[in-house]
CSV table of C-alpha atoms and ligand atoms in Angstrom, one decimal:
chain,number,residue,atom,x,y,z
A,1,UNK,CA,14.3,-23.1,-9.6
A,2,UNK,CA,12.4,-20.1,-11.0
A,3,UNK,CA,14.1,-16.8,-11.1
A,4,UNK,CA,12.2,-13.5,-11.5
A,5,UNK,CA,12.2,-12.3,-15.0
A,6,UNK,CA,12.1,-8.5,-14.9
A,7,UNK,CA,12.0,-8.1,-18.7
A,8,UNK,CA,8.9,-10.4,-19.0
A,9,UNK,CA,7.2,-8.6,-16.2
A,10,UNK,CA,7.7,-5.3,-18.0
A,11,UNK,CA,6.2,-6.7,-21.2
A,12,UNK,CA,3.2,-8.1,-19.3
A,13,UNK,CA,2.7,-4.6,-17.8
A,14,UNK,CA,2.8,-3.1,-21.3
A,15,UNK,CA,0.3,-5.6,-22.6
A,16,UNK,CA,-2.1,-5.0,-19.8
A,17,UNK,CA,-2.2,-1.3,-20.7
A,18,UNK,CA,-3.3,-2.1,-24.2
A,19,UNK,CA,-7.0,-2.8,-24.7
A,20,UNK,CA,-7.4,-6.3,-26.1
A,21,UNK,CA,-10.7,-5.7,-28.0
A,22,UNK,CA,-11.8,-9.4,-27.9
A,23,UNK,CA,-14.9,-9.1,-25.8
A,24,UNK,CA,-17.4,-11.9,-25.5
A,25,UNK,CA,-19.4,-10.9,-22.4
A,26,UNK,CA,-22.5,-8.8,-22.8
A,27,UNK,CA,-22.0,-5.2,-21.7
A,28,UNK,CA,-24.7,-2.7,-20.8
A,29,UNK,CA,-24.5,0.9,-19.7
A,30,UNK,CA,-27.1,2.8,-17.7
A,31,UNK,CA,-27.2,6.4,-16.4
A,32,UNK,CA,-28.4,7.1,-12.8
A,33,UNK,CA,-29.4,10.6,-11.6
A,34,UNK,CA,-26.9,11.7,-9.0
A,35,UNK,CA,-28.2,15.3,-8.6
A,36,UNK,CA,-29.6,18.3,-10.4
A,37,UNK,CA,-28.3,21.8,-10.3
A,38,UNK,CA,-30.5,23.9,-8.0
A,39,UNK,CA,-29.8,27.1,-9.8
A,40,UNK,CA,-28.3,28.0,-13.2
A,41,UNK,CA,-24.5,28.5,-13.2
A,42,UNK,CA,-23.0,31.5,-15.0
A,43,UNK,CA,-20.4,29.4,-16.8
A,44,UNK,CA,-18.4,32.5,-17.9
A,45,UNK,CA,-17.3,33.1,-14.3
A,46,UNK,CA,-15.7,29.8,-13.4
A,47,UNK,CA,-15.8,27.6,-16.4
A,48,UNK,CA,-14.0,29.6,-19.1
A,49,UNK,CA,-10.5,31.0,-18.5
A,50,UNK,CA,-10.8,32.9,-21.8
A,51,UNK,CA,-14.0,34.8,-21.1
A,52,UNK,CA,-15.7,32.7,-23.8
A,53,UNK,CA,-19.3,32.6,-22.6
A,54,UNK,CA,-20.6,36.1,-21.6
A,55,UNK,CA,-24.2,35.8,-20.5
A,56,UNK,CA,-24.4,32.0,-20.8
A,57,UNK,CA,-26.0,30.3,-17.8
A,58,UNK,CA,-26.6,26.5,-17.6
A,59,UNK,CA,-28.2,24.2,-15.1
A,60,UNK,CA,-25.7,21.4,-14.5
A,61,UNK,CA,-26.8,17.8,-13.9
A,62,UNK,CA,-24.9,15.2,-12.0
A,63,UNK,CA,-24.6,11.7,-13.4
A,64,UNK,CA,-23.5,8.3,-12.1
A,65,UNK,CA,-23.4,5.1,-14.3
A,66,UNK,CA,-24.0,1.4,-13.9
A,67,UNK,CA,-22.1,-0.9,-16.2
A,68,UNK,CA,-22.9,-4.6,-16.4
A,69,UNK,CA,-20.2,-6.9,-17.9
A,70,UNK,CA,-21.4,-10.5,-18.0
A,71,UNK,CA,-22.3,-11.1,-14.3
A,72,UNK,CA,-20.1,-8.4,-13.0
A,73,UNK,CA,-21.1,-4.8,-12.1
A,74,UNK,CA,-19.2,-1.6,-12.2
A,75,UNK,CA,-20.3,1.9,-11.0
A,76,UNK,CA,-18.7,5.0,-12.6
A,77,UNK,CA,-18.8,8.1,-10.3
A,78,UNK,CA,-21.0,8.3,-7.2
A,79,UNK,CA,-22.3,11.9,-7.1
A,80,UNK,CA,-23.1,13.9,-4.1
A,81,UNK,CA,-24.6,12.1,-1.1
A,82,UNK,CA,-28.3,12.9,-0.7
A,83,UNK,CA,-28.9,15.9,1.5
A,84,UNK,CA,-25.3,17.2,1.4
A,85,UNK,CA,-25.8,20.0,-1.1
A,86,UNK,CA,-28.6,21.9,-2.9
A,87,UNK,CA,-27.5,19.9,-6.0
A,88,UNK,CA,-27.6,16.5,-4.2
A,89,UNK,CA,-29.9,13.7,-5.5
A,90,UNK,CA,-33.1,13.0,-3.7
A,91,UNK,CA,-32.7,9.2,-4.1
A,92,UNK,CA,-29.5,7.4,-3.1
A,93,UNK,CA,-27.4,5.5,-5.5
A,94,UNK,CA,-28.0,2.3,-3.5
A,95,UNK,CA,-31.8,2.8,-3.8
A,96,UNK,CA,-31.4,3.3,-7.6
A,97,UNK,CA,-29.4,0.2,-7.8
A,98,UNK,CA,-32.2,-1.7,-6.0
A,99,UNK,CA,-34.5,-0.7,-8.9
A,100,UNK,CA,-32.1,-2.6,-11.2
A,101,UNK,CA,-32.0,-5.4,-8.6
A,102,UNK,CA,-28.4,-4.8,-7.8
A,103,UNK,CA,-27.0,-4.8,-4.3
A,104,UNK,CA,-24.1,-2.5,-3.6
A,105,UNK,CA,-22.1,-5.3,-2.2
A,106,UNK,CA,-22.4,-7.1,-5.5
A,107,UNK,CA,-20.5,-4.3,-7.3
A,108,UNK,CA,-17.0,-5.4,-8.3
A,109,UNK,CA,-15.5,-2.1,-9.4
A,110,UNK,CA,-16.2,1.5,-8.5
A,111,UNK,CA,-14.4,3.8,-10.9
A,112,UNK,CA,-14.3,7.5,-10.3
A,113,UNK,CA,-13.4,10.2,-12.7
A,114,UNK,CA,-11.8,12.4,-10.0
A,115,UNK,CA,-11.7,13.2,-6.4
A,116,UNK,CA,-14.2,16.2,-6.2
A,117,UNK,CA,-17.2,15.9,-3.9
A,118,UNK,CA,-19.8,15.7,-6.6
A,119,UNK,CA,-18.3,12.5,-7.9
A,120,UNK,CA,-17.3,10.8,-4.6
A,121,UNK,CA,-20.2,11.4,-2.2
A,122,UNK,CA,-21.6,7.8,-2.2
A,123,UNK,CA,-18.6,5.5,-1.9
A,124,UNK,CA,-19.7,4.1,1.4
A,125,UNK,CA,-22.2,1.3,0.3
A,126,UNK,CA,-19.7,-0.5,-2.0
A,127,UNK,CA,-18.0,-2.6,0.6
A,128,UNK,CA,-16.7,-5.4,-1.7
A,129,UNK,CA,-15.6,-3.2,-4.6
A,130,UNK,CA,-12.1,-2.3,-5.8
A,131,UNK,CA,-11.8,1.4,-6.2
A,132,UNK,CA,-10.3,2.5,-9.5
A,133,UNK,CA,-8.9,6.0,-9.3
A,134,UNK,CA,-6.1,7.9,-11.1
A,135,UNK,CA,-2.9,7.7,-9.1
A,136,UNK,CA,-2.5,11.5,-9.1
A,137,UNK,CA,-5.9,11.8,-7.4
A,138,UNK,CA,-5.3,9.0,-4.9
A,139,UNK,CA,-2.1,10.7,-3.9
A,140,UNK,CA,-4.0,13.9,-3.5
A,141,UNK,CA,-6.7,12.3,-1.3
A,142,UNK,CA,-4.1,10.5,0.9
A,143,UNK,CA,-1.7,13.4,1.2
A,144,UNK,CA,-1.3,15.2,4.6
A,145,UNK,CA,-3.1,17.6,4.4
A,146,UNK,CA,-5.2,16.4,1.4
A,147,UNK,CA,-4.8,18.3,-1.8
A,148,UNK,CA,-7.1,21.4,-2.2
A,149,UNK,CA,-10.4,20.3,-3.7
A,150,UNK,CA,-10.0,16.6,-2.8
A,151,UNK,CA,-13.0,15.2,-1.0
A,152,UNK,CA,-10.9,13.3,1.5
A,153,UNK,CA,-13.9,12.9,3.8
A,154,UNK,CA,-15.6,10.8,1.1
A,155,UNK,CA,-12.8,8.2,1.2
A,156,UNK,CA,-12.4,8.1,5.0
A,157,UNK,CA,-14.4,5.0,5.5
A,158,UNK,CA,-12.8,3.3,2.5
A,159,UNK,CA,-9.3,3.9,3.9
A,160,UNK,CA,-10.3,3.1,7.5
A,161,UNK,CA,-11.8,-0.3,6.6
A,162,UNK,CA,-8.9,-1.2,4.3
A,163,UNK,CA,-11.1,-1.7,1.3
A,164,UNK,CA,-9.4,-2.5,-2.1
A,165,UNK,CA,-7.9,0.3,-4.1
A,166,UNK,CA,-6.1,0.3,-7.4
A,167,UNK,CA,-4.5,3.7,-8.1
A,168,UNK,CA,-4.0,3.9,-11.8
A,169,UNK,CA,-0.8,5.3,-13.3
A,170,UNK,CA,-2.0,4.7,-16.9
A,171,UNK,CA,-5.2,3.6,-18.7
A,172,UNK,CA,-7.0,0.6,-17.3
A,173,UNK,CA,-8.7,-2.1,-19.3
A,174,UNK,CA,-11.1,-3.0,-16.5
A,175,UNK,CA,-12.3,-6.4,-17.6
A,176,UNK,CA,-9.3,-7.3,-19.8
A,177,UNK,CA,-11.3,-7.6,-23.0
A,178,UNK,CA,-11.3,-3.9,-24.2
A,179,UNK,CA,-14.9,-3.5,-23.4
A,180,UNK,CA,-14.5,-0.9,-20.6
A,181,UNK,CA,-11.4,1.2,-20.5
A,182,UNK,CA,-10.5,4.0,-18.1
A,183,UNK,CA,-8.7,6.7,-20.0
A,184,UNK,CA,-6.0,8.7,-18.3
A,185,UNK,CA,-7.1,12.3,-18.9
A,186,UNK,CA,-5.3,14.5,-16.4
A,187,UNK,CA,-5.7,18.3,-16.0
A,188,UNK,CA,-9.0,19.0,-14.3
A,189,UNK,CA,-7.3,17.2,-11.3
A,190,UNK,CA,-3.9,15.5,-11.3
A,191,UNK,CA,-5.4,12.0,-11.8
A,192,UNK,CA,-8.6,12.7,-13.7
A,193,UNK,CA,-10.0,9.9,-15.9
A,194,UNK,CA,-12.6,9.5,-18.6
A,195,UNK,CA,-14.3,6.2,-19.5
A,196,UNK,CA,-14.8,4.3,-22.8
A,197,UNK,CA,-17.5,1.7,-22.9
A,198,UNK,CA,-17.8,-0.4,-26.0
A,199,UNK,CA,-21.4,-1.5,-26.6
A,200,UNK,CA,-22.4,-4.1,-29.2
A,201,UNK,CA,-25.5,-2.3,-30.5
A,202,UNK,CA,-24.9,1.3,-29.6
A,203,UNK,CA,-21.2,1.3,-30.4
A,204,UNK,CA,-18.5,3.0,-28.4
A,205,UNK,CA,-19.6,5.5,-25.7
A,206,UNK,CA,-17.2,8.0,-24.1
A,207,UNK,CA,-18.1,9.5,-20.7
A,208,UNK,CA,-16.2,12.7,-20.1
A,209,UNK,CA,-15.9,12.8,-16.3
A,210,UNK,CA,-15.2,16.5,-15.8
A,211,UNK,CA,-12.7,16.7,-18.7
A,212,UNK,CA,-15.3,19.2,-19.9
A,213,UNK,CA,-18.5,20.3,-18.1
A,214,UNK,CA,-20.8,21.4,-21.0
A,215,UNK,CA,-21.1,21.2,-24.8
A,216,UNK,CA,-19.8,24.6,-25.6
A,217,UNK,CA,-16.6,24.0,-23.7
A,218,UNK,CA,-16.2,20.7,-25.4
A,219,UNK,CA,-16.7,22.1,-28.9
A,220,UNK,CA,-14.2,25.0,-28.3
A,221,UNK,CA,-11.8,23.0,-26.1
A,222,UNK,CA,-12.4,25.5,-23.4
A,223,UNK,CA,-11.0,25.2,-19.9
A,224,UNK,CA,-12.2,26.3,-16.5
A,225,UNK,CA,-10.2,28.7,-14.3
A,226,UNK,CA,-10.0,26.2,-11.4
A,227,UNK,CA,-8.4,23.3,-13.2
A,228,UNK,CA,-5.3,21.8,-11.7
A,229,UNK,CA,-3.2,22.1,-14.9
A,230,UNK,CA,-4.3,23.9,-18.1
A,231,UNK,CA,-1.7,22.3,-20.5
A,232,UNK,CA,-2.6,18.8,-19.3
A,233,UNK,CA,-6.3,19.5,-19.7
A,234,UNK,CA,-5.8,20.8,-23.3
A,235,UNK,CA,-3.7,17.6,-24.1
A,236,UNK,CA,-6.4,15.4,-22.6
A,237,UNK,CA,-9.2,17.1,-24.5
A,238,UNK,CA,-7.2,16.6,-27.7
A,239,UNK,CA,-6.7,12.9,-27.0
A,240,UNK,CA,-10.3,12.4,-26.1
A,241,UNK,CA,-11.6,14.1,-29.3
A,242,UNK,CA,-9.2,12.0,-31.4
A,243,UNK,CA,-10.5,8.8,-29.7
A,244,UNK,CA,-14.1,10.0,-30.3
A,245,UNK,CA,-13.5,10.7,-34.0
A,246,UNK,CA,-11.5,7.5,-34.7
A,247,UNK,CA,-14.0,5.3,-32.9
A,248,UNK,CA,-17.1,7.3,-34.1
A,249,UNK,CA,-18.1,7.2,-30.4
A,250,UNK,CA,-21.1,8.7,-28.7
A,251,UNK,CA,-19.7,11.4,-26.4
A,252,UNK,CA,-21.6,12.0,-23.2
A,253,UNK,CA,-20.7,15.1,-21.1
A,254,UNK,CA,-21.7,14.0,-17.6
A,255,UNK,CA,-22.7,17.4,-16.3
A,256,UNK,CA,-24.6,18.5,-19.4
A,257,UNK,CA,-28.4,18.0,-19.2
A,258,UNK,CA,-28.6,18.0,-23.0
A,259,UNK,CA,-26.7,14.7,-23.0
A,260,UNK,CA,-29.0,12.8,-20.5
A,261,UNK,CA,-31.2,11.3,-23.2
A,262,UNK,CA,-28.2,9.8,-25.1
A,263,UNK,CA,-28.9,6.8,-22.8
A,264,UNK,CA,-32.3,5.3,-22.0
A,265,UNK,CA,-34.0,6.3,-18.8
A,266,UNK,CA,-32.9,4.2,-15.8
A,267,UNK,CA,-33.4,1.3,-15.0
A,268,UNK,CA,-33.2,0.7,-18.8
A,269,UNK,CA,-29.7,0.4,-20.2
A,270,UNK,CA,-28.0,0.8,-23.5
A,271,UNK,CA,-26.5,-2.3,-24.9
B,1,ZN,ZN1,-18.1,17.4,-11.4
């Protein structure tokens, strides 16, 4: 008769949290336009709690990503839904995926960096996917009432239809081979995540989510006024920068237009 072995179960959990780095499947990464800033943003007003950027205005971009791992697909962030904001994309994520000959129902994982509306506006088409979301954000979305800033409406259908969700308490090695790792980087929101994608030719790529919004804030480890937790953000930026340095990774700031051409224009993908 088999008895439960709590110690082994614990070890298995610990192993799962450690990227294995033994990938064999081919991995590709493509950027999809998920919106463009309608007007420049004065970043000093909302995006620096130390008054660091007097007079600096930037037009933000909004980015989604498609990752192919062997025959499996993952989407990272879903942008605004078309027509919902002046910054919203003109073409839907599903229509972009069609250009790459991918049907939304083929997508196995939808990972989101955090629960804000500009990252969670197009969850609806991914009917068969498992949603990967930091536990702190999932708790914020499902709280009554939802946490301030959480785009609970974006998840309504997902919850009502009982689609698959994996709230992440720690990092997540998505495919179990170290090729795609969701990095726990809380602070912008309670369950914020960044993404590491290890590509064979291009090398490691780090996607920031909204850990930082633009290059100047990344370089100076600057923090917006409206973040959930300043100390957590500072610690997460520190971790992220150390990973970037140790792995000699390409860092892509998702909202920074100057980082768009670090990946080939869609539907081409880095590999
Ligand atoms: Zn954002």
